[in-house]
């Protein structure tokens, strides 16, 4: 026995509608069997297409572009004292360039990505020169440092990709690169600040890296040592 859900009148077993108020009669057990057109609510779950990398790339590009554009307009019309928007512009370029290979062109050569990152950083530094008193620091410190760090990053990437890879060799390359990087940075900063090279903190780093490197090379050259380390570290 069934009753109308609207007015409560008793219904015939075969009734499709309530004879009194014309409310459709639906058996909840049969709703699943109805076709899409007959069912009172959607029978299938809606599917949202998965987000593509390209869409994320477009979103990222638009957000960075909008941020840069808004700052340039604000700088031009409202806060006109300094050309601060150029620094924002440079930062947006760096941010975009760093994220671009992951989001927009995942297949891009890693060497090209590193080069472009370096170029973006140089661009940011150049933009900052408009806010500083002189441009000498850019040519004498900014550019040499950026070029040096970029070249080191390229070399380390080359070693990691082309030379034999194991826990010991990766440690060897990374520690050597860290030591050289610190030394190079101190030399460049010294050249700019005092016009003379005198290593201090980087000499300590270099010594520690040198000792570690010797340890790694020894472990690599002694088969038994190497195998024992591989076993202990599960490589
Ligand atoms: Zn009714």
Coordinates of C-alpha atoms and ligand atoms in Angstrom, one line a residue:
X1 CA 0.0 0.0 0.0
X2 CA 1.3 3.5 -0.9
X3 CA 0.3 7.0 -0.3
X4 CA 0.8 10.3 -2.1
X5 CA 3.8 12.1 -0.7
X6 CA 2.1 15.5 -1.2
X7 CA -1.5 15.1 -0.1
X8 CA -1.4 11.7 1.7
X9 CA -4.2 10.1 -0.3
X10 CA -4.1 6.3 -0.6
X11 CA -2.9 5.3 -4.1
X12 CA -3.5 2.4 -6.4
X13 CA -0.5 0.0 -6.9
X14 CA -0.4 0.8 -10.6
X15 CA -1.0 4.6 -10.3
X16 CA 1.6 6.8 -12.0
X17 CA 0.2 10.0 -10.6
X18 CA -1.9 10.9 -7.6
X19 CA -5.5 11.1 -8.7
X20 CA -6.2 14.0 -6.4
X21 CA -3.2 16.4 -6.8
X22 CA -1.4 14.8 -9.8
X23 CA 1.9 14.5 -8.0
X24 CA 4.0 11.8 -9.8
X25 CA 4.4 8.5 -8.0
X26 CA 7.9 7.2 -7.8
X27 CA 9.1 4.0 -6.2
X28 CA 12.5 4.8 -4.7
X29 CA 13.7 1.2 -5.5
X30 CA 13.1 1.8 -9.2
X31 CA 14.6 5.2 -9.6
X32 CA 18.1 3.7 -10.4
X33 CA 16.6 1.8 -13.3
X34 CA 15.0 4.8 -14.9
X35 CA 16.6 6.5 -17.9
X36 CA 18.2 9.9 -17.6
X37 CA 15.1 11.7 -19.0
X38 CA 12.6 10.0 -16.6
X39 CA 14.6 10.2 -13.4
X40 CA 13.7 13.1 -11.1
X41 CA 17.4 13.8 -10.4
X42 CA 20.6 13.1 -12.4
X43 CA 21.4 9.4 -12.2
X44 CA 25.0 9.7 -13.3
X45 CA 27.8 11.5 -11.5
X46 CA 29.0 14.5 -13.4
X47 CA 32.6 14.3 -14.5
X48 CA 34.9 17.3 -14.3
X49 CA 37.9 17.0 -16.7
X50 CA 41.2 16.8 -14.9
X51 CA 43.2 20.0 -15.0
X52 CA 45.9 20.1 -17.6
X53 CA 49.4 21.3 -17.1
X54 CA 48.8 23.8 -19.9
X55 CA 45.9 25.4 -17.9
X56 CA 48.0 25.7 -14.8
X57 CA 50.7 27.3 -17.0
X58 CA 48.2 29.8 -18.4
X59 CA 47.0 30.6 -14.9
X60 CA 50.5 31.1 -13.7
X61 CA 51.5 33.3 -16.6
X62 CA 48.4 35.4 -16.3
X63 CA 48.8 36.0 -12.5
X64 CA 52.5 37.0 -12.9
X65 CA 51.7 39.2 -15.9
X66 CA 48.8 40.8 -14.0
X67 CA 50.9 41.4 -10.9
X68 CA 53.6 43.0 -13.0
X69 CA 51.2 45.1 -15.0
X70 CA 49.3 46.4 -11.9
X71 CA 52.5 47.4 -10.2
X72 CA 53.7 49.3 -13.3
X73 CA 50.4 51.1 -13.5
X74 CA 50.4 51.9 -9.8
X75 CA 54.0 53.1 -10.1
X76 CA 53.2 55.3 -13.1
X77 CA 50.0 56.8 -11.7
X78 CA 50.0 56.6 -7.9
X79 CA 53.3 55.9 -6.1
X80 CA 55.6 57.8 -8.4
X81 CA 58.5 58.6 -6.1
X82 CA 60.8 55.7 -7.1
X83 CA 60.8 53.2 -10.0
X84 CA 60.0 50.4 -7.6
X85 CA 57.8 48.5 -10.1
X86 CA 60.9 47.6 -12.1
X87 CA 62.1 45.4 -9.2
X88 CA 58.6 43.8 -9.1
X89 CA 58.8 43.3 -12.9
X90 CA 62.2 41.6 -12.5
X91 CA 60.9 39.4 -9.6
X92 CA 57.9 38.3 -11.7
X93 CA 60.3 37.4 -14.5
X94 CA 62.4 35.3 -12.2
X95 CA 59.4 33.6 -10.6
X96 CA 57.9 32.8 -14.0
X97 CA 61.2 31.5 -15.4
X98 CA 61.8 29.2 -12.5
X99 CA 58.3 27.7 -12.6
X100 CA 58.0 27.6 -16.4
X101 CA 60.0 24.3 -17.0
X102 CA 57.8 22.5 -14.5
X103 CA 54.5 23.8 -15.6
X104 CA 54.7 24.9 -19.2
X105 CA 57.4 23.0 -21.0
X106 CA 58.3 20.0 -18.9
X107 CA 60.4 18.5 -21.8
X108 CA 62.6 21.6 -22.0
X109 CA 66.4 21.0 -21.8
X110 CA 67.5 21.4 -18.2
X111 CA 70.6 23.3 -19.4
X112 CA 68.4 25.8 -21.2
X113 CA 66.2 26.2 -18.1
X114 CA 69.3 27.0 -15.9
X115 CA 70.6 29.4 -18.5
X116 CA 67.2 31.2 -18.7
X117 CA 67.0 31.3 -14.9
X118 CA 70.4 33.0 -14.8
X119 CA 69.3 35.4 -17.5
X120 CA 66.1 36.2 -15.5
X121 CA 68.2 36.9 -12.3
X122 CA 70.5 39.2 -14.4
X123 CA 67.4 41.0 -15.6
X124 CA 66.1 41.4 -12.0
X125 CA 69.5 42.8 -10.9
X126 CA 69.5 45.2 -13.9
X127 CA 66.0 46.4 -12.9
X128 CA 67.3 47.0 -9.4
X129 CA 70.0 49.3 -10.8
X130 CA 67.3 51.8 -11.5
X131 CA 66.7 52.0 -7.8
X132 CA 70.3 52.3 -6.7
X133 CA 72.7 55.2 -7.0
X134 CA 75.1 53.7 -9.5
X135 CA 75.3 50.8 -11.9
X136 CA 78.9 49.7 -11.2
X137 CA 77.9 47.0 -8.7
X138 CA 75.8 45.4 -11.4
X139 CA 78.6 45.1 -13.9
X140 CA 81.4 44.4 -11.4
X141 CA 79.5 42.1 -9.0
X142 CA 76.0 41.3 -10.1
X143 CA 76.9 40.0 -13.6
X144 CA 80.0 38.1 -12.6
X145 CA 78.2 36.4 -9.6
X146 CA 75.2 35.5 -11.7
X147 CA 77.4 34.1 -14.6
X148 CA 79.5 32.2 -12.1
X149 CA 76.6 30.6 -10.2
X150 CA 74.9 29.7 -13.5
X151 CA 78.0 28.1 -14.9
X152 CA 78.4 26.1 -11.7
X153 CA 74.8 25.0 -11.8
X154 CA 75.3 23.9 -15.4
X155 CA 78.4 22.0 -14.6
X156 CA 76.9 20.2 -11.6
X157 CA 73.8 19.3 -13.6
X158 CA 76.1 17.9 -16.3
X159 CA 78.0 15.8 -13.8
X160 CA 74.8 14.5 -12.2
X161 CA 73.3 13.5 -15.5
X162 CA 76.3 12.2 -17.5
X163 CA 78.8 10.8 -15.0
X164 CA 78.2 7.6 -13.0
X165 CA 75.6 8.1 -10.3
X166 CA 75.6 6.6 -6.9
X167 CA 75.3 8.0 -3.4
X168 CA 79.1 8.4 -3.2
X169 CA 79.6 10.1 -6.6
X170 CA 76.6 12.4 -6.1
X171 CA 78.0 13.5 -2.7
X172 CA 81.4 14.0 -4.3
X173 CA 80.1 16.2 -7.1
X174 CA 77.8 18.2 -4.8
X175 CA 80.4 18.9 -2.1
X176 CA 83.0 19.8 -4.7
X177 CA 80.5 22.2 -6.3
X178 CA 79.6 23.7 -2.9
X179 CA 83.3 24.3 -2.0
X180 CA 84.0 25.9 -5.4
X181 CA 80.9 28.0 -5.3
X182 CA 81.7 29.4 -1.9
X183 CA 85.3 30.2 -2.9
X184 CA 84.2 31.8 -6.2
X185 CA 81.6 33.9 -4.4
X186 CA 84.2 35.1 -1.9
X187 CA 86.7 35.9 -4.6
X188 CA 84.2 37.9 -6.6
X189 CA 82.9 39.8 -3.6
X190 CA 86.5 40.5 -2.5
X191 CA 87.4 41.8 -5.9
X192 CA 84.5 44.2 -5.9
X193 CA 84.8 45.4 -2.3
X194 CA 88.5 45.6 -1.6
X195 CA 90.0 45.1 -5.1
X196 CA 92.2 42.4 -3.6
X197 CA 91.6 38.7 -3.0
X198 CA 92.1 37.3 0.5
X199 CA 90.2 34.1 1.3
X200 CA 88.7 33.8 4.8
X201 CA 85.4 32.0 5.4
X202 CA 85.5 30.2 2.1
X203 CA 88.9 28.8 2.9
X204 CA 87.3 27.0 5.9
X205 CA 84.5 25.7 3.7
X206 CA 87.0 24.6 1.0
X207 CA 89.1 22.8 3.5
X208 CA 86.1 20.9 4.9
X209 CA 84.9 20.1 1.4
X210 CA 88.4 19.0 0.4
X211 CA 88.6 16.5 3.4
X212 CA 85.2 15.1 2.6
X213 CA 86.2 14.8 -1.1
X214 CA 89.3 12.8 -0.3
X215 CA 87.2 10.6 1.9
X216 CA 84.7 10.0 -0.9
X217 CA 87.4 9.4 -3.5
X218 CA 89.1 6.8 -1.2
X219 CA 85.8 5.1 -0.6
X220 CA 85.1 5.0 -4.3
X221 CA 88.5 3.6 -5.2
X222 CA 88.4 0.8 -2.6
X223 CA 85.9 -1.8 -3.8
X224 CA 85.4 -3.4 -0.4
X225 CA 84.7 0.0 1.3
X226 CA 82.4 1.0 -1.5
X227 CA 80.4 -2.2 -1.4
X228 CA 80.1 -2.1 2.4
X229 CA 78.7 1.5 2.2
X230 CA 76.3 0.5 -0.6
X231 CA 75.0 -2.3 1.6
X232 CA 74.7 -0.2 4.7
X233 CA 72.9 2.6 2.9
X234 CA 70.8 0.2 0.8
X235 CA 72.0 1.5 -2.6
Ligands
LIG1 ZN1 -1.9 13.6 -3.9

